[in-house]
Coordinates of C-alpha atoms and ligand atoms in Angstrom, one line a residue:
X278 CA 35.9 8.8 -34.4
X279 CA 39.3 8.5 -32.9
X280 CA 39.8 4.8 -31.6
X281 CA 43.2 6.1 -29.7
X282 CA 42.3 8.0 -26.3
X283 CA 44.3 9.2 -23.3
X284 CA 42.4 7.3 -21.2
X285 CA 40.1 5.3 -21.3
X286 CA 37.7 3.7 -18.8
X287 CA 35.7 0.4 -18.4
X288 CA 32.3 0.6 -16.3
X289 CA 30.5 3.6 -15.7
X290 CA 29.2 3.6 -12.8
X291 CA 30.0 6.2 -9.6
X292 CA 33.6 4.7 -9.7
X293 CA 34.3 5.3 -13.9
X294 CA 32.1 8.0 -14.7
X295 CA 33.9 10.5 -11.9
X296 CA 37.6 9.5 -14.1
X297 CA 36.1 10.0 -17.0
X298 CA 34.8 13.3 -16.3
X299 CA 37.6 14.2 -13.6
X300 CA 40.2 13.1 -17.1
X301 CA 38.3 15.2 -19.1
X302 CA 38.7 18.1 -17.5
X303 CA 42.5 17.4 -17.2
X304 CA 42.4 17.7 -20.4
X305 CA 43.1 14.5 -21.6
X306 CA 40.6 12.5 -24.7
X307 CA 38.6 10.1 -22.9
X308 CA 36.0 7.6 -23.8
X309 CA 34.1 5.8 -21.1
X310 CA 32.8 2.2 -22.0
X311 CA 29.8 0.8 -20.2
X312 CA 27.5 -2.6 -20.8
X313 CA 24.7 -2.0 -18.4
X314 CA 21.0 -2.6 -20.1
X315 CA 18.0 -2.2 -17.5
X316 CA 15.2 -4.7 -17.8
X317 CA 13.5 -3.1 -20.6
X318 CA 16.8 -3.2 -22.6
X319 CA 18.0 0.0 -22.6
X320 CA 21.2 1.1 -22.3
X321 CA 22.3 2.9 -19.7
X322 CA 25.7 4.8 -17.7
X323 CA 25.5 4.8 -13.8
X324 CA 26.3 1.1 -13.1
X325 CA 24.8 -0.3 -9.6
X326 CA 24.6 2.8 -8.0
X327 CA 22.4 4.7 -10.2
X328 CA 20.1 1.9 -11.7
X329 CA 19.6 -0.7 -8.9
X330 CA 21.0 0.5 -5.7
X331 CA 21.8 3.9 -4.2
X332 CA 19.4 5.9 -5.6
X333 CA 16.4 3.7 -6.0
X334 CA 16.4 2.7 -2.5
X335 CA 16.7 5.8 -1.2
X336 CA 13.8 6.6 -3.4
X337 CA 11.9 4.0 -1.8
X338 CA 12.7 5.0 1.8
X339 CA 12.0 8.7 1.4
X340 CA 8.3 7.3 0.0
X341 CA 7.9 5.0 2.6
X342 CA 9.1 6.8 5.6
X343 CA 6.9 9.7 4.6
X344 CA 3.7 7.1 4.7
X345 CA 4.9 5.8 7.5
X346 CA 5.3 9.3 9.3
X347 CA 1.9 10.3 7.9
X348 CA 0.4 7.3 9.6
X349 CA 2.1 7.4 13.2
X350 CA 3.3 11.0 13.9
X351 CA 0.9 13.0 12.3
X352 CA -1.7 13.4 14.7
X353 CA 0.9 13.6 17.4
X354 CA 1.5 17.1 15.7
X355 CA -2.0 17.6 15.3
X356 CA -2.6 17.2 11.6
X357 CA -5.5 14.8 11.1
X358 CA -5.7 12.7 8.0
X359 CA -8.8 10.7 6.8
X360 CA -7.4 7.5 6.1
X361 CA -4.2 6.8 4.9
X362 CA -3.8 4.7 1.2
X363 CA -0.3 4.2 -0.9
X364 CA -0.1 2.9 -4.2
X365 CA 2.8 1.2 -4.9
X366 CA 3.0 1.8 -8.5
X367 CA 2.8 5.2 -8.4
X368 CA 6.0 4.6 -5.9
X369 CA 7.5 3.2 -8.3
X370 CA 7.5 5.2 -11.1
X371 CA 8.1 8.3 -9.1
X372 CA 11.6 5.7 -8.4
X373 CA 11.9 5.0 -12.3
X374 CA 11.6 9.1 -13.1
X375 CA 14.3 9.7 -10.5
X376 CA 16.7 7.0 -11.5
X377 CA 16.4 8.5 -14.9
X378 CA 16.5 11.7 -14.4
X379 CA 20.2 10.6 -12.8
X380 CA 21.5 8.2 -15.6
X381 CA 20.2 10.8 -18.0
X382 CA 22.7 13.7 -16.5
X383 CA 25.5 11.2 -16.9
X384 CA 25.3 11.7 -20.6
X385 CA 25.0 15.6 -20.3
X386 CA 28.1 15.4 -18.1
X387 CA 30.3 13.3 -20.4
X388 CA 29.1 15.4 -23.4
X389 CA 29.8 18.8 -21.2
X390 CA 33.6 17.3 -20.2
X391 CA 33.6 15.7 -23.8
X392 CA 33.8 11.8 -23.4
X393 CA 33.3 9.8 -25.4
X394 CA 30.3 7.4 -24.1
X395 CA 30.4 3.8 -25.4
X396 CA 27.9 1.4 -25.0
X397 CA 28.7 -2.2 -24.9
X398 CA 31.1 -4.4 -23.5
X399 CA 35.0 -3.6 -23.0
X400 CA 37.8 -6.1 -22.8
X401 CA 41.8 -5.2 -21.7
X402 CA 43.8 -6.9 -23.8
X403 CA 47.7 -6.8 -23.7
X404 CA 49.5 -3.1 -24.0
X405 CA 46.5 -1.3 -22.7
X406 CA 44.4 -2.0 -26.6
X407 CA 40.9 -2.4 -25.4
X408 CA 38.2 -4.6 -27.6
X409 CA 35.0 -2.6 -27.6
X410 CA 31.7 -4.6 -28.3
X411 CA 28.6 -2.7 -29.0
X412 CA 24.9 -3.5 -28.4
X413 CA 25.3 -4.3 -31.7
X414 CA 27.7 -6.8 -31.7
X415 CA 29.8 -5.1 -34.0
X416 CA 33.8 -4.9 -32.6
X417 CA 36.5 -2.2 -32.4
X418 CA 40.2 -2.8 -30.9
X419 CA 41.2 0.9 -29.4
X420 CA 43.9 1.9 -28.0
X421 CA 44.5 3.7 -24.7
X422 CA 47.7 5.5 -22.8
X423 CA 46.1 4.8 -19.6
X424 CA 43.1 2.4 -18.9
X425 CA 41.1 2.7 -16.1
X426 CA 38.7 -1.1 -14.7
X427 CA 35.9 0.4 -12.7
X428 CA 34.1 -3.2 -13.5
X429 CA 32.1 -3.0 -10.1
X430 CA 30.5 -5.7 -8.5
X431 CA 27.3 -8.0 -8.6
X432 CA 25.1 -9.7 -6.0
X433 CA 26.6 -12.9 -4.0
X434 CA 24.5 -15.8 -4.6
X435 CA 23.7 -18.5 -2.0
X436 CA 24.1 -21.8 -2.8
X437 CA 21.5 -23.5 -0.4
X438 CA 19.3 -20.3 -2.1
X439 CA 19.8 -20.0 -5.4
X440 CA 18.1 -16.9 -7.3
X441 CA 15.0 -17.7 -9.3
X442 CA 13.9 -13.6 -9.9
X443 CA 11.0 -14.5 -9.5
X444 CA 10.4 -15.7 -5.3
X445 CA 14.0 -15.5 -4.6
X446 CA 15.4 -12.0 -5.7
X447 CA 18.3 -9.8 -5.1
X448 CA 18.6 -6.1 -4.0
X449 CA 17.5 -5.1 -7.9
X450 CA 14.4 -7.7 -7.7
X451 CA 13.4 -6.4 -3.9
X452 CA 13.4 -3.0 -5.4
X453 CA 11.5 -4.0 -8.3
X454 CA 8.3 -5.5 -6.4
X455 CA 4.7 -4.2 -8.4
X456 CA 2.6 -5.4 -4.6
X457 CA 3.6 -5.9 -1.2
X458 CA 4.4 -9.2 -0.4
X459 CA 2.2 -10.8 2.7
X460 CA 5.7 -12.3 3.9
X461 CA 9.1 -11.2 3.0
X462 CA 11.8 -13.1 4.0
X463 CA 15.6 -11.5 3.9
X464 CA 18.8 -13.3 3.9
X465 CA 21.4 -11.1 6.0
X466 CA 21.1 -8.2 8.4
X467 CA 23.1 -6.2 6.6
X468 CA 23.4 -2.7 4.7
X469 CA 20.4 -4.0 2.6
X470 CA 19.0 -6.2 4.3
X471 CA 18.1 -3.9 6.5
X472 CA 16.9 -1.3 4.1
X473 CA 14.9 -3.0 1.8
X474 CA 13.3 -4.6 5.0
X475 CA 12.7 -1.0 6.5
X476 CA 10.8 -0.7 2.8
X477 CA 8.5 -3.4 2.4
X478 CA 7.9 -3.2 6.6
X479 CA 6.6 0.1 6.2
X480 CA 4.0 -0.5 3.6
X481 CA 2.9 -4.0 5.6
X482 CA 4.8 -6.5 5.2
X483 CA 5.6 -9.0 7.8
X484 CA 9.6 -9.2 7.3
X485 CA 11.9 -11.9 8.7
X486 CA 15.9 -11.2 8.6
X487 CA 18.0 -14.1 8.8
X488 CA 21.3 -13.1 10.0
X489 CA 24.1 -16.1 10.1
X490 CA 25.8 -13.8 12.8
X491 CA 25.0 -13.9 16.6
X492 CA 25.8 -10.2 16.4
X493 CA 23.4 -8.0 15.1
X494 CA 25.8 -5.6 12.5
X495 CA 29.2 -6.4 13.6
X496 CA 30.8 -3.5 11.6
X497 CA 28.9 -0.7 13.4
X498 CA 29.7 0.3 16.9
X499 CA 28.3 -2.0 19.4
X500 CA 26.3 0.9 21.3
X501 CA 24.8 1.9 17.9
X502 CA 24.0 -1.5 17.3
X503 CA 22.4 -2.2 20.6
X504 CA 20.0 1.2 20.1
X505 CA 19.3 0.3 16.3
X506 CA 18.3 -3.2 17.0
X507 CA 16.1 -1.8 19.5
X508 CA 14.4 0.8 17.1
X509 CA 13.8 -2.1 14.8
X510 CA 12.4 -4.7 16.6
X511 CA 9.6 -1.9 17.7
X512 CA 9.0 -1.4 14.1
X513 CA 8.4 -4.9 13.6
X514 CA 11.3 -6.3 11.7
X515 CA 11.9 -9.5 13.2
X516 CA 15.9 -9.8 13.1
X517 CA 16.4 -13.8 13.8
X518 CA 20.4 -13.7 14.9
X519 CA 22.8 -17.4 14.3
X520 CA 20.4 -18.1 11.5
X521 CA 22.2 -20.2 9.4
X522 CA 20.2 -21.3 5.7
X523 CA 20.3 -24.9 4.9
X524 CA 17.7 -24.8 2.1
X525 CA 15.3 -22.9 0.2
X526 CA 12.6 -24.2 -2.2
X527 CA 9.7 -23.1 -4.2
X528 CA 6.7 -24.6 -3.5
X529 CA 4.1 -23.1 -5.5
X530 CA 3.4 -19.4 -5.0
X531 CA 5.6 -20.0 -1.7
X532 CA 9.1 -19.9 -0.9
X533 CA 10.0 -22.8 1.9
X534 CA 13.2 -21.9 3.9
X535 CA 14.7 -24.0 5.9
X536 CA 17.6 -23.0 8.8
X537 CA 19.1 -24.0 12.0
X538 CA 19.9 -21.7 15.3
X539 CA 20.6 -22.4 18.6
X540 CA 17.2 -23.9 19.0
X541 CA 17.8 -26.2 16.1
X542 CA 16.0 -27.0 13.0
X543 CA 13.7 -24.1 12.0
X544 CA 11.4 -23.7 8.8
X545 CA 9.8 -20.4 7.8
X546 CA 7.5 -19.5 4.7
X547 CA 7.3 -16.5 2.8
X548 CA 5.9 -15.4 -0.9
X549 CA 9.1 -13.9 -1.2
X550 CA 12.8 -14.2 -0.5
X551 CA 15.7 -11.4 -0.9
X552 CA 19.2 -12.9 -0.6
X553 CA 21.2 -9.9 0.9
X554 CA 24.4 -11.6 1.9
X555 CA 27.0 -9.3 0.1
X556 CA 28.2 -8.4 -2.9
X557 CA 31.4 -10.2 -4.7
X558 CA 33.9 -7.8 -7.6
X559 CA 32.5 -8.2 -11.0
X560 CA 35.3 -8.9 -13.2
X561 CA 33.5 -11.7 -16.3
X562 CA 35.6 -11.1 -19.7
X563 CA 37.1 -8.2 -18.5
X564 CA 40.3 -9.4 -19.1
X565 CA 42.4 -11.3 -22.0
X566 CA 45.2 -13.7 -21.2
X567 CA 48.9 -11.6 -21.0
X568 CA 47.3 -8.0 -19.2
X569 CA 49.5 -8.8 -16.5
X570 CA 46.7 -7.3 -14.6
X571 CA 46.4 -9.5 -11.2
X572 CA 43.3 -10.8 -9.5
X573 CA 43.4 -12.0 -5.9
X574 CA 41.7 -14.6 -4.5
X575 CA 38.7 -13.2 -3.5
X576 CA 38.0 -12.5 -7.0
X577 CA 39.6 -8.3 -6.8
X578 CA 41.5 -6.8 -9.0
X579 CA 44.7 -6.2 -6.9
X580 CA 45.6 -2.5 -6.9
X581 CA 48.6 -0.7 -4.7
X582 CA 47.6 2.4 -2.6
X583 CA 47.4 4.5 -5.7
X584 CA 44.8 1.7 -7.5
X585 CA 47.6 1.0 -10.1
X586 CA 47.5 -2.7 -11.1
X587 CA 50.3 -4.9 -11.3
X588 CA 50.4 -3.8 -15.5
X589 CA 51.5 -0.4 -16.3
X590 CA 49.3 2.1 -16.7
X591 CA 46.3 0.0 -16.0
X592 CA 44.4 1.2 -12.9
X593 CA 41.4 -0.2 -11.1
X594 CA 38.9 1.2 -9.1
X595 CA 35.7 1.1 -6.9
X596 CA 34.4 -2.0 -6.0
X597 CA 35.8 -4.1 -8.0
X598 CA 39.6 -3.6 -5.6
X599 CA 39.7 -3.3 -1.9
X600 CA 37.9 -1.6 0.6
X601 CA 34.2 -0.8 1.3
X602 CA 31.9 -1.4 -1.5
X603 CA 30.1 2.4 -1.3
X604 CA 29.8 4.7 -3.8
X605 CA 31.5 7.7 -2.6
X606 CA 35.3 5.2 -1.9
X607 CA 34.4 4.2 -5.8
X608 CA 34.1 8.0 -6.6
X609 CA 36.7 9.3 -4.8
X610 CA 39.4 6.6 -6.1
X611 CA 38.1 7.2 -9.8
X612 CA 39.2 10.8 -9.3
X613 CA 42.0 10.7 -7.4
X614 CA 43.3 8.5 -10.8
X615 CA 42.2 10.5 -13.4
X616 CA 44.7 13.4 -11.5
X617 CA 47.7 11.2 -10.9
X618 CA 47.3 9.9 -14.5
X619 CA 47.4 13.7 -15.4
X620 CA 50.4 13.9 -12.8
X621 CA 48.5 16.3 -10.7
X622 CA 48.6 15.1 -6.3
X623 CA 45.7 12.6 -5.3
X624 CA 45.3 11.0 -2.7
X625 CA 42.1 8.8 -1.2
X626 CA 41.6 8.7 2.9
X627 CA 40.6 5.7 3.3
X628 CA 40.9 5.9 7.7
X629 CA 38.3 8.5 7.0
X630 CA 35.4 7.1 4.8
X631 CA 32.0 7.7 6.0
X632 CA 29.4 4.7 6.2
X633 CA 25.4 5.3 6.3
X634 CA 22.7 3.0 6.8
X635 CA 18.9 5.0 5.6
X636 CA 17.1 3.1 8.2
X637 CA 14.9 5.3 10.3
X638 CA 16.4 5.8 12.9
X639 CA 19.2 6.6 10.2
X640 CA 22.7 4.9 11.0
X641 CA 26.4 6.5 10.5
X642 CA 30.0 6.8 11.6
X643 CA 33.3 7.3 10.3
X644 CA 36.4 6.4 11.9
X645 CA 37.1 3.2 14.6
X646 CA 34.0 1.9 16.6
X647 CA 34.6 2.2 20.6
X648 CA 35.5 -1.8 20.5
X649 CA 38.5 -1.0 17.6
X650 CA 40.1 1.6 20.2
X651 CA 39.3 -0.4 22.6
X652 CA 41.4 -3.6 21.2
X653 CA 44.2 -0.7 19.6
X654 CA 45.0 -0.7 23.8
X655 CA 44.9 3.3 23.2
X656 CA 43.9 5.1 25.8
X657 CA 40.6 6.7 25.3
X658 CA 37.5 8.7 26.2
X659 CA 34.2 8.5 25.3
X660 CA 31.4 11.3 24.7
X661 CA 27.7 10.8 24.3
X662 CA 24.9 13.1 23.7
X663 CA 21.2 11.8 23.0
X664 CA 19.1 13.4 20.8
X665 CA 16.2 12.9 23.3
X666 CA 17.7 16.0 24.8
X667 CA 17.4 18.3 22.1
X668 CA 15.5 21.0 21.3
X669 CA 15.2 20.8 17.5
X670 CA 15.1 16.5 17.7
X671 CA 12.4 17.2 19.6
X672 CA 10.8 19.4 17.6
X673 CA 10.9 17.0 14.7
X674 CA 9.4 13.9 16.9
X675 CA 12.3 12.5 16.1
X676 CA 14.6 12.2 19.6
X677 CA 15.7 8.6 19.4
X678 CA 19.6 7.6 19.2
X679 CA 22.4 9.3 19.9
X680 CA 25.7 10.8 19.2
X681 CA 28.8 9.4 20.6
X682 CA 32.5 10.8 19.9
X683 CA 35.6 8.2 20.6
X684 CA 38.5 10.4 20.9
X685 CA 42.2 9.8 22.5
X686 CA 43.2 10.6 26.0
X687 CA 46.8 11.8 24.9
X688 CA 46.8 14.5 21.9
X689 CA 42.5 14.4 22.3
X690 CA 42.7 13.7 18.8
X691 CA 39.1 12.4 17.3
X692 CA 39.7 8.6 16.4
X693 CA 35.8 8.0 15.8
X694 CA 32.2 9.0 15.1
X695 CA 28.8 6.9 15.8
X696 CA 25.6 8.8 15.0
X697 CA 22.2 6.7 15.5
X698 CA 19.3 9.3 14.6
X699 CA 17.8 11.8 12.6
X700 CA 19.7 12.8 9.9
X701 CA 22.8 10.8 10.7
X702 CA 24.0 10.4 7.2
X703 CA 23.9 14.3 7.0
X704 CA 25.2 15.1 10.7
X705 CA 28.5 12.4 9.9
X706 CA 30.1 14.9 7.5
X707 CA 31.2 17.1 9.8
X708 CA 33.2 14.5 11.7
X709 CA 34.6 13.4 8.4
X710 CA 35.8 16.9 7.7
X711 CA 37.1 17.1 11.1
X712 CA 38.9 13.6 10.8
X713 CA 40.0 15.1 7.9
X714 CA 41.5 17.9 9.9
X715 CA 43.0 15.4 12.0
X716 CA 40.6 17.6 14.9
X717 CA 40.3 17.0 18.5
X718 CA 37.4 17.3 20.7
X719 CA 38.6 20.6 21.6
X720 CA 38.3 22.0 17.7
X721 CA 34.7 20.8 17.9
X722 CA 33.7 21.6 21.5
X723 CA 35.3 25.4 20.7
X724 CA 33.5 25.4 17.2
X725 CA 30.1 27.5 17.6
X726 CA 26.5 25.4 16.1
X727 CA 23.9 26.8 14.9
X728 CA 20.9 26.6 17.6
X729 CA 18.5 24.7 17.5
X730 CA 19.5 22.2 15.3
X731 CA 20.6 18.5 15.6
X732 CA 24.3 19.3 14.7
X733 CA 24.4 20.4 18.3
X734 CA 24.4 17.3 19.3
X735 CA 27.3 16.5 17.8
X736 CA 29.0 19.5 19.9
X737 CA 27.6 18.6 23.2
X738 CA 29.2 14.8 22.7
X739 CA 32.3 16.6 21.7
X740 CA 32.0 18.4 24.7
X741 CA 31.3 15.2 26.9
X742 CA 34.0 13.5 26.0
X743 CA 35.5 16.3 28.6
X744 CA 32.4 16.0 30.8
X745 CA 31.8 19.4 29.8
X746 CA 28.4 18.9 27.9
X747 CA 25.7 21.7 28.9
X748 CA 22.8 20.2 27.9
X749 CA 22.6 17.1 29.3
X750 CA 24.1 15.0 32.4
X751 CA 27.5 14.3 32.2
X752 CA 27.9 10.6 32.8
Ligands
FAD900 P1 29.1 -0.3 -10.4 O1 28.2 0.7 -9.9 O2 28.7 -1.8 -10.2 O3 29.3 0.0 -11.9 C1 30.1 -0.8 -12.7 C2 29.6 -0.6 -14.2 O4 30.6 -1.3 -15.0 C3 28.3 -1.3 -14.5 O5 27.5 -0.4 -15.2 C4 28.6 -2.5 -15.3 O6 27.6 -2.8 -16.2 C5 29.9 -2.0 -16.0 N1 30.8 -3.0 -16.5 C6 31.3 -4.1 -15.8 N2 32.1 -4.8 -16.6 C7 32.1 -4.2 -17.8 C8 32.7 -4.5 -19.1 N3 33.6 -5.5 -19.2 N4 32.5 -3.7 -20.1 C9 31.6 -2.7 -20.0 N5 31.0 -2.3 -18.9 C10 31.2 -3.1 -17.8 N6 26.7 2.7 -1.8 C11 26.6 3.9 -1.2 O7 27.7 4.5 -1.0 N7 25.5 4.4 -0.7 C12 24.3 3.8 -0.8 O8 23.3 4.3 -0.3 C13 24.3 2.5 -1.4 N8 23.1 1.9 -1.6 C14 23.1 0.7 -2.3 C15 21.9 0.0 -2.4 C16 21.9 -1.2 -3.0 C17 20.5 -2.0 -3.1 C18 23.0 -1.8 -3.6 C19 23.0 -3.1 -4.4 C20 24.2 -1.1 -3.5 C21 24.3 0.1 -2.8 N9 25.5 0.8 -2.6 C22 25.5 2.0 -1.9 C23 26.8 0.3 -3.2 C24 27.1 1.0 -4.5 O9 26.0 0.9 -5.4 C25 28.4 0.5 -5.1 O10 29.4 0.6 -4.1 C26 28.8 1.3 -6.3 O11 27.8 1.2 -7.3 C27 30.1 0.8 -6.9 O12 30.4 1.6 -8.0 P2 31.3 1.0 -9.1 O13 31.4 2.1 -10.2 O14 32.6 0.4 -8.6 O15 30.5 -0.2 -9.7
NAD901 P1 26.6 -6.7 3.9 O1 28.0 -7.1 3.9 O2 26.3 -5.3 4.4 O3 25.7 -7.6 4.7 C1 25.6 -9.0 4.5 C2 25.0 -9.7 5.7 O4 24.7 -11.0 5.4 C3 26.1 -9.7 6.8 O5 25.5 -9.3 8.0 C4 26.5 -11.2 6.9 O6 26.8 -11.6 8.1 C5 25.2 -11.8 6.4 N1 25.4 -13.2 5.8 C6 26.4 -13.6 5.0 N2 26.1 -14.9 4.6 C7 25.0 -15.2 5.2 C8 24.2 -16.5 5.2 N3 24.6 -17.5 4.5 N4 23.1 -16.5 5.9 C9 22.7 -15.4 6.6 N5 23.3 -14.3 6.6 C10 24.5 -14.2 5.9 O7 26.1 -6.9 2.4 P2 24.8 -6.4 1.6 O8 23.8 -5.9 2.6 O9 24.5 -7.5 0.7 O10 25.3 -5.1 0.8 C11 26.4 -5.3 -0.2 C12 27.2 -4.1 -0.3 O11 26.5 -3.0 -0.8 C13 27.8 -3.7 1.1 O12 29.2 -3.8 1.0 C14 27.4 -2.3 1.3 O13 28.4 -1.5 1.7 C15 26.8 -1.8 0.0 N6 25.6 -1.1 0.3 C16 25.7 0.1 0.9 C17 24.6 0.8 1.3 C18 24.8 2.1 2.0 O14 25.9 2.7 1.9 N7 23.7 2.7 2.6 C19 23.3 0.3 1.0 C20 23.2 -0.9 0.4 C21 24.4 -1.6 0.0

């Protein structure tokens, strides 16, 4: 084998193995070098995404909402179920099958584009020569044109918490449980701490989020927010709000936490604790001393608008540089290199980059919230529609939330979307291809929807924003 490529990229996970495959078909010889092992030691592409994030949990929430739909809206539609068990394991294996049925068809990919797949560790070293450990231990030094860091990230740990996988997890051990814990405590209301909650709620667990915030998610839109915290308190995640951890011990089988709020000291005890409080760029050994690659202070791998590092011909990408950490920024900036390295046009949007939360009700937007537009001092309207108002929503006992379209008074131009409800993470994509568009109101209010389904609602806030809606009140 060649140890001179094109390209080649370190991490493959939805930021490096898009390049790879995107340089591939430019093309160019590419190998793609990835360390990740899963806990029974094997080897695998996919990075976070595929092995402990993304796709797990969302196998997790499909199981569990379905229980949980089986055991509260069933008989409202008239189906009638003796009683109602779950068996975690089986859960869980149906999550290992899926999770490897996607690492699996990274391989076919790369060996359809024709990477080169390396497993092991990968180290820049000065003019772009890049030491490849394997598994093995045994080394290579290979050389690239171009070298792509797609390194990702890792979970934040908390000092006053520190992880023990055992009673205090992360995201990978909270999606790893074999029994329901009793009492589940979470550290942070965020993205996951407000899935994996949603998870272990639904099969019985009493679940306590500590938020350090006084604002229940202060990235979403503060209407979205409001009905979302709502929907969750009913389903009986208790979200405590200015929580901040001073201490957490084991004690036994028992985890001790320990935190003050505006009512002062507080202690709480669970049998397990997930620390959910972000997640910080994952760049250990990556480098050697001369790159010239730069790393900021928060520990990212400083990139210009095109994700080129400060050395030449080095790019980075995904979470380990700026921006959100989601998979699809990660995919599209991994692309978008692999063409300007083959000095094709790319570009990434990053004003137009969707966000979803799989809660139930689901959580999504793209775009500024009311509040951003709000402080821009742009003039602006603003367009609701609730979902309690239609037909198909309905239909699907599932009419909660809403959609709401932030758009500008002068050119009507669309400045943001904020779905809370069914299907959210599916209904946002046509605001992002609108954004896209650069669209106005007045492209979606004149663009016909298919009838009856919940995209209409998206049409009927577009049309609100003019106080034109049909199908409901126009407030
Ligand atoms: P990663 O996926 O972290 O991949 C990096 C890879 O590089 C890893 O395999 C790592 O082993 C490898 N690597 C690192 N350094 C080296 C080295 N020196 N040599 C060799 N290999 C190396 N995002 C979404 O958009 N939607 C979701 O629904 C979603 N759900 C999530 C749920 C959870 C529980 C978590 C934890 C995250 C979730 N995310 C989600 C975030 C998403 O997983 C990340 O944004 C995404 O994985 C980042 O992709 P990446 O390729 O940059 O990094
Ligand atoms: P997050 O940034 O979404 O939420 C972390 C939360 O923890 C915040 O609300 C923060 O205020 C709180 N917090 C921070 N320090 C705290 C402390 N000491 N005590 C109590 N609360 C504290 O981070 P996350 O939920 O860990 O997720 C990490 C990343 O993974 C996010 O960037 C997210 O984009 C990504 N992710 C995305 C999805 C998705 O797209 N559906 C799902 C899961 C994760």
């Amino acid at each position: 084998m060649s140890d001179n490529f094109d390209v080649i990229v370190i991490g493959g996970g939805p930021a490096g193995y898009p390049a790879a495959v995107r340089a591939a078909q430019n093309k160019l010889s590419v190998a793609c070098i990835d360390e990740w092992k899963n806990a029974d030691g094997s080897p695998v592409f996919g990075g976070t995404c595929l092995n402990a994030g993304c796709i797990p949990s969302k196998a997790l929430l499909e199981s569990t909402e379905l229980l949980h739909r089986a055991q509260h809206e069933f008989a409202t539609h008239g189906i009638q179920l003796g009683s109602i068990a779950f068996d975690v394991a089986a859960m869980q294996k149906r999550k290992a099958t899926i999770v490897k049925q996607s690492t699996v068809g990274i391989l076919a990919l790369f060996k359809g584009a024709g990477v080169t797949p390396l497993q092991g560790h990968g180290k820049l070293l000065p003019g772009r020569q890049v030491e490849f450990t394997a598994h093995d231990g045994t080394r290579r030094v290979l050389q690239a044109r171009h070298v792509v860091l797609a390194s990702g990230s890792q979970p934040m740990e908390l000092r006053s918490a520190p992880f023990d996988c055992r009673r205090i997890v992360d995201s990978w051990g909270a999606l790893d449980f074999d029994a329901v814990p009793k009492r589940l405590g979470v550290i942070g209301a965020g993205v996951i701490g407000l899935e994996l909650g949603s998870v272990w709620r639904r099969l019985g667990a009493e679940v306590v989020v500590l938020e350090a915030l006084e604002q229940f998610l202060a990235m979403a839109d503060g209407q979205v927010a409001k009905e979302a915290q709502r929907h969750f308190k009913k389903q009986g995640l208790d979200i405590r709000l200015g929580a901040k951890v001073t201490g957490a011990r084991v004690e036994g089988e028992e985890v001790v936490v320990t935190y003050t709020d505006a009512k002062g000291e507080q202690t709480v005890t669970f049998d397990k604790l997930v620390v959910a409080i972000g997640r910080r760029p994952h760049t250990k050994d990556l480098l050697a001393d001369g790159t010239g690659v730069v790393i900021d202070g928060r520990g990212f791998i400083e990139v210009d608008e095109h994700c080129h590092t400060a050395a030449e011909n080095v790019w980075a990408v995904g979470d380990c540089v700026r921006g959100p950490m989601l998979a699809h920024k990660g995919k599209e900036e991994g692309v978008a290199v692999a063409d300007l390295i083959a000095g094709l046009y790319a570009e990434v949007n990053y004003k137009v980059i969707p966000s979803v939360i799989y809660t139930a009700p689901e959580i999504a937007w793209v775009g500024q919230t009311e509040e951003q537009v709000k402080a821009s001092g742009r003039a602006y309207k603003v367009g609701n529609f609730p979902f309690a108002a239609s037909g198909r929503a309905r239909a699907m006992e599932a009419a909660a939330g809403f959609c709401k379209v932030v758009a500008a008074v002068d050119d009507d131009e669309i400045l943001g979307v904020h779905i809370v409800g069914p299907m959210a993470g599916e209904l946002i994509a046509e605001a992002v291809l609108a954004m896209e568009y650069s669209a106005s109101t007045e492209d979606l209010q004149r663009t016909i929807h298919a009838h009856p389904t919940l995209s209409e609602a998206l049409h009927e806030a577009a049309l609100n924003a003019d106080k034109r809606a049909v199908d409901c009140l126009n407030r």
